[in-house]
Coordinates of N, CA and C in Angstrom, one line a residue:
Q169 N 99.4 105.4 -37.5 CA 99.4 104.1 -36.6 C 99.5 104.3 -35.1
V170 N 98.6 103.7 -34.5 CA 98.4 104.1 -33.0 C 99.7 103.5 -32.3
Q171 N 99.9 104.3 -31.0 CA 101.1 103.7 -30.3 C 100.5 103.4 -28.9
L172 N 100.9 102.6 -28.3 CA 100.3 102.0 -27.1 C 101.5 102.1 -25.9
V173 N 101.1 102.2 -24.7 CA 102.1 102.5 -23.5 C 101.2 101.8 -22.2
E174 N 101.7 100.6 -21.8 CA 101.2 100.0 -20.5 C 101.7 100.7 -19.2
S175 N 101.0 100.6 -18.3 CA 101.3 101.0 -17.1 C 100.4 100.0 -15.8
G176 N 100.9 100.2 -14.6 CA 100.3 99.7 -13.6 C 100.7 98.6 -13.0
G177 N 101.8 97.8 -13.7 CA 102.4 96.7 -13.2 C 103.2 96.8 -11.8
G178 N 103.7 95.9 -11.1 CA 104.3 96.1 -10.0 C 104.4 94.5 -9.0
L179 N 104.7 94.6 -7.8 CA 105.0 93.5 -7.0 C 103.8 93.3 -6.1
V180 N 102.8 92.3 -6.1 CA 101.8 91.9 -5.3 C 101.8 90.6 -4.5
Q181 N 101.3 90.5 -3.3 CA 101.1 89.3 -3.0 C 100.0 88.4 -3.5
A182 N 100.2 87.1 -3.5 CA 99.1 86.1 -3.8 C 97.8 86.7 -3.3
G183 N 96.8 86.6 -4.1 CA 95.3 87.1 -3.5 C 95.3 88.5 -3.7
G184 N 96.3 89.3 -4.0 CA 95.9 90.8 -4.1 C 95.5 91.2 -5.6
S185 N 95.5 92.3 -5.9 CA 94.9 93.0 -6.9 C 95.8 94.0 -7.6
L186 N 95.6 94.1 -8.9 CA 96.3 95.1 -9.7 C 95.4 95.7 -10.8
R187 N 95.6 96.9 -11.2 CA 94.8 97.2 -12.5 C 95.9 97.7 -13.6
L188 N 95.9 97.0 -14.6 CA 96.8 97.6 -15.8 C 95.8 98.6 -16.7
S189 N 96.8 99.4 -17.1 CA 96.2 100.5 -18.0 C 97.1 100.2 -19.3
C190 N 96.3 100.6 -20.5 CA 96.9 100.6 -21.9 C 96.4 101.9 -22.5
T191 N 97.3 103.0 -22.5 CA 96.8 104.1 -23.1 C 97.3 104.2 -24.5
A192 N 96.6 104.8 -25.4 CA 96.9 104.9 -26.8 C 97.1 106.3 -27.2
S193 N 97.5 106.6 -28.3 CA 97.7 107.8 -29.0 C 96.8 107.7 -30.2
G194 N 96.4 108.5 -30.7 CA 95.4 108.5 -32.0 C 94.0 108.8 -31.9
R195 N 93.5 109.5 -32.9 CA 92.1 109.5 -32.8 C 91.1 108.5 -33.2
T196 N 91.7 107.2 -33.6 CA 90.8 106.3 -34.0 C 90.9 105.0 -33.1
F197 N 91.5 105.4 -31.9 CA 91.6 104.2 -30.9 C 90.3 103.6 -30.7
S198 N 89.2 104.2 -30.5 CA 87.9 103.5 -30.4 C 87.5 102.8 -31.4
T199 N 88.2 102.6 -32.4 CA 87.8 101.6 -33.4 C 88.5 100.4 -33.5
Y200 N 89.3 100.3 -32.6 CA 90.5 99.1 -32.4 C 90.1 98.0 -31.4
P201 N 89.8 97.0 -31.8 CA 90.0 95.7 -30.7 C 91.3 96.0 -30.1
I202 N 91.4 95.7 -28.8 CA 92.7 95.6 -28.0 C 92.4 94.4 -27.2
G203 N 93.6 93.9 -27.3 CA 94.0 92.6 -26.3 C 95.0 92.7 -25.4
W204 N 95.1 92.0 -24.2 CA 96.1 91.8 -23.5 C 96.8 90.6 -23.5
F205 N 98.0 90.3 -23.5 CA 98.8 89.2 -23.6 C 99.8 89.1 -22.6
R206 N 100.4 87.8 -22.3 CA 101.4 87.8 -21.2 C 102.5 86.8 -21.6
Q207 N 103.8 87.0 -21.0 CA 104.9 86.2 -21.4 C 105.7 86.0 -20.1
A208 N 105.4 84.8 -19.4 CA 106.3 84.5 -18.1 C 107.8 84.2 -18.7
P209 N 108.6 84.1 -17.6 CA 109.9 83.7 -18.1 C 110.2 82.3 -18.6
G210 N 110.7 82.0 -19.7 CA 110.7 80.6 -20.4 C 109.6 80.2 -20.9
K211 N 108.6 80.8 -21.1 CA 107.4 80.6 -21.8 C 107.2 81.4 -23.2
E212 N 106.2 80.9 -23.9 CA 105.9 81.6 -25.0 C 104.7 82.6 -24.3
R213 N 104.5 83.7 -25.3 CA 103.4 84.5 -25.0 C 102.3 84.1 -25.2
E214 N 101.4 84.3 -24.3 CA 99.9 83.7 -24.4 C 99.0 84.8 -24.1
F215 N 97.7 84.7 -24.7 CA 96.5 85.4 -24.6 C 96.0 85.4 -23.5
A216 N 95.5 86.7 -23.0 CA 94.9 86.7 -21.6 C 93.5 87.3 -21.5
A217 N 93.4 88.5 -22.3 CA 91.9 89.0 -22.6 C 91.9 89.8 -23.7
A218 N 90.8 90.1 -24.3 CA 90.5 90.9 -25.4 C 89.3 91.6 -25.4
I219 N 89.1 93.0 -26.0 CA 87.9 93.5 -26.1 C 87.6 94.2 -27.5
S220 N 86.5 94.3 -27.9 CA 86.1 94.8 -29.2 C 85.9 96.0 -29.2
S221 N 85.8 96.7 -30.3 CA 85.2 98.3 -30.4 C 83.9 98.0 -30.3
G222 N 82.9 99.2 -30.5 CA 81.7 99.3 -30.5 C 81.1 98.7 -29.2
R223 N 80.4 97.6 -29.3 CA 79.6 97.0 -28.0 C 80.6 96.5 -26.9
G224 N 82.0 96.3 -27.3 CA 82.7 95.9 -26.2 C 82.7 94.7 -25.9
N225 N 82.5 93.7 -26.8 CA 82.6 92.4 -26.6 C 83.8 91.7 -25.9
T226 N 83.9 90.8 -24.9 CA 85.0 90.6 -24.4 C 85.4 88.9 -24.6
N227 N 86.6 88.7 -24.3 CA 87.2 87.3 -24.7 C 88.3 87.2 -23.7
Y228 N 88.3 85.8 -22.7 CA 89.1 85.7 -21.8 C 89.8 84.2 -22.0
A229 N 91.0 84.3 -21.6 CA 91.7 82.9 -21.5 C 91.0 82.1 -20.5
D230 N 90.8 80.8 -20.4 CA 90.3 80.0 -19.2 C 91.2 80.2 -17.9
S231 N 92.4 80.5 -18.0 CA 93.2 80.6 -16.9 C 92.8 81.7 -16.2
I232 N 92.3 82.7 -16.6 CA 91.9 84.2 -15.9 C 90.5 84.4 -15.9
K233 N 89.5 83.6 -16.3 CA 88.3 84.0 -16.5 C 87.7 83.8 -15.1
G234 N 87.0 84.8 -14.4 CA 86.3 85.0 -13.3 C 87.2 85.7 -12.4
R235 N 88.6 86.1 -12.8 CA 89.5 86.8 -11.8 C 89.9 88.2 -12.3
F236 N 90.1 88.1 -13.7 CA 90.4 89.5 -14.3 C 89.2 89.9 -15.3
T237 N 89.4 91.3 -15.5 CA 88.2 92.0 -16.1 C 88.9 93.0 -17.0
I238 N 88.5 92.9 -18.5 CA 89.2 93.8 -19.4 C 87.9 95.0 -19.7
S239 N 88.2 96.2 -19.8 CA 87.2 97.2 -20.1 C 88.1 98.2 -20.7
R240 N 87.1 99.1 -21.4 CA 87.6 100.2 -22.0 C 87.0 101.6 -22.0
D241 N 87.8 102.8 -21.7 CA 87.2 104.1 -21.7 C 87.8 104.7 -22.9
N242 N 87.0 104.9 -23.8 CA 87.3 105.6 -25.3 C 87.6 107.0 -25.1
A243 N 87.0 107.7 -24.3 CA 87.1 109.1 -23.8 C 88.5 109.1 -23.3
K244 N 89.0 108.3 -22.8 CA 90.4 108.4 -22.2 C 91.6 107.6 -23.0
N245 N 91.1 107.0 -24.2 CA 91.8 106.3 -24.9 C 92.8 105.2 -24.1
T246 N 92.0 104.6 -23.4 CA 92.5 103.7 -22.3 C 91.7 102.2 -22.4
V247 N 92.6 101.2 -22.4 CA 91.7 99.8 -22.0 C 92.4 99.6 -20.6
Y248 N 91.6 98.9 -19.6 CA 92.2 98.3 -18.4 C 92.0 96.9 -18.3
L249 N 92.9 96.5 -17.5 CA 92.9 94.9 -17.2 C 92.9 94.9 -15.5
Q250 N 91.9 94.6 -15.1 CA 91.6 94.7 -13.6 C 91.9 93.0 -13.0
M251 N 92.8 93.0 -12.4 CA 93.4 91.7 -11.9 C 93.2 91.3 -10.5
N252 N 92.3 90.6 -10.2 CA 91.9 90.1 -8.8 C 92.4 88.6 -8.4
S253 N 92.4 88.4 -7.3 CA 92.8 87.1 -6.7 C 93.9 86.4 -7.6
L254 N 95.3 87.3 -7.4 CA 96.3 86.9 -8.4 C 97.1 85.9 -7.8
K255 N 97.6 85.0 -8.6 CA 98.5 83.9 -8.1 C 100.0 84.0 -8.8
P256 N 100.5 83.3 -8.0 CA 102.1 83.4 -8.3 C 102.2 83.1 -10.1
E257 N 101.4 82.2 -10.4 CA 101.4 81.8 -11.9 C 101.1 82.8 -12.8
D258 N 100.5 83.8 -12.2 CA 100.3 85.2 -13.1 C 101.5 86.3 -13.4
T259 N 102.4 85.7 -12.7 CA 103.8 86.5 -12.8 C 104.0 86.5 -14.4
A260 N 104.5 87.7 -14.8 CA 104.6 87.7 -16.2 C 104.8 89.3 -17.0
V261 N 105.4 89.5 -17.9 CA 105.3 90.7 -18.8 C 104.0 90.8 -19.3
Y262 N 103.2 91.9 -19.1 CA 102.0 92.0 -19.8 C 102.1 92.9 -20.8
Y263 N 101.6 92.7 -22.2 CA 101.6 93.4 -23.0 C 100.1 93.8 -23.6
C264 N 100.1 95.1 -24.0 CA 98.6 95.4 -24.8 C 99.0 95.6 -26.2
A265 N 98.0 95.2 -27.2 CA 98.0 95.2 -28.6 C 96.7 95.8 -29.0
A266 N 97.0 96.2 -30.4 CA 95.8 96.8 -31.1 C 95.5 96.0 -32.4
V267 N 94.2 95.8 -32.8 CA 94.0 95.3 -34.0 C 93.8 96.4 -35.1
E268 N 94.4 96.7 -36.2 CA 94.0 97.9 -36.8 C 93.5 97.3 -38.3
S269 N 93.7 96.2 -38.7 CA 93.3 95.9 -40.1 C 92.1 94.7 -40.1
Y270 N 91.7 94.3 -39.2 CA 90.4 93.4 -39.3 C 89.4 94.0 -38.7
Y271 N 88.2 93.0 -38.8 CA 86.8 93.6 -38.3 C 86.9 93.9 -37.0
S272 N 86.5 94.9 -36.6 CA 86.4 95.6 -35.1 C 85.4 95.1 -34.2
G273 N 84.7 94.3 -34.7 CA 83.6 94.0 -33.6 C 84.1 92.7 -32.9
S274 N 85.0 92.1 -33.1 CA 85.6 91.0 -32.6 C 86.5 91.2 -31.5
A275 N 86.7 90.2 -30.6 CA 87.7 90.3 -29.5 C 88.7 89.1 -29.8
Y276 N 89.8 89.5 -30.4 CA 90.7 88.3 -31.1 C 91.5 87.7 -29.9
S277 N 91.6 86.5 -29.8 CA 92.8 85.9 -28.9 C 93.8 85.6 -29.8
D278 N 93.7 85.3 -30.8 CA 94.9 85.0 -32.0 C 95.9 86.2 -32.0
S279 N 97.2 86.1 -31.6 CA 98.2 87.3 -31.6 C 98.3 87.9 -33.0
R280 N 98.4 86.8 -34.1 CA 98.5 87.4 -35.4 C 97.7 88.5 -36.0
Y281 N 96.4 88.7 -35.3 CA 95.9 89.8 -35.8 C 96.1 91.0 -35.2
Y282 N 97.0 91.1 -34.3 CA 97.5 92.4 -33.6 C 98.5 92.9 -34.5
S283 N 98.6 94.3 -34.6 CA 99.6 94.9 -35.6 C 100.5 95.8 -34.7
T284 N 100.1 96.2 -33.7 CA 100.9 97.3 -32.9 C 100.9 96.7 -31.4
W285 N 101.9 96.8 -30.7 CA 102.1 96.3 -29.3 C 102.9 97.5 -28.8
G286 N 102.5 97.3 -27.3 CA 103.3 98.1 -26.4 C 104.6 97.5 -26.0
Q287 N 105.2 98.3 -25.0 CA 106.6 97.8 -24.5 C 106.5 96.8 -23.3
G288 N 105.2 96.6 -22.7 CA 105.0 95.7 -21.6 C 105.4 96.3 -20.2
T289 N 104.7 95.4 -19.2 CA 104.6 95.9 -17.8 C 104.7 94.6 -17.0
Q290 N 105.7 94.6 -16.1 CA 106.1 93.5 -15.4 C 104.9 93.5 -14.1
V291 N 104.5 92.3 -14.1 CA 103.6 91.9 -13.0 C 104.4 90.7 -12.2
T292 N 104.4 90.9 -10.9 CA 105.1 89.7 -10.2 C 104.2 89.6 -9.0
V293 N 104.0 88.3 -8.8 CA 102.8 87.9 -7.8 C 103.9 86.8 -6.7
S294 N 104.0 87.2 -5.7 CA 104.6 86.6 -4.6 C 103.9 85.8 -3.8
S295 N 104.4 84.5 -3.2 CA 103.6 83.5 -2.7 C 103.7 83.7 -1.2

């Protein structure tokens, strides 16, 4: 089973940028779709972005489309989430997760497809 570790969170002013990293253990990382989800205080976890294996198809939530970019570097076993033009409403704990048991060519937005989760990294955007 793959293990995931997120990093790169922190405190940033509105309009600023951060890059989150999700680094995985395991030799089969390149075959897993990876997703980023976030959970704000008092709210349910929500989908942010996902990337498939292979061609790297991507999928974004409407709330972040055009501001965030997901990418992967399989040689480094890492998926990135570049976050630009950050807003206070982006404040949340960000989690990455891996799909291990379904078709690898899709970028899944439904959290039920994801079987392994990282511990999360806090992103705080001040106004």
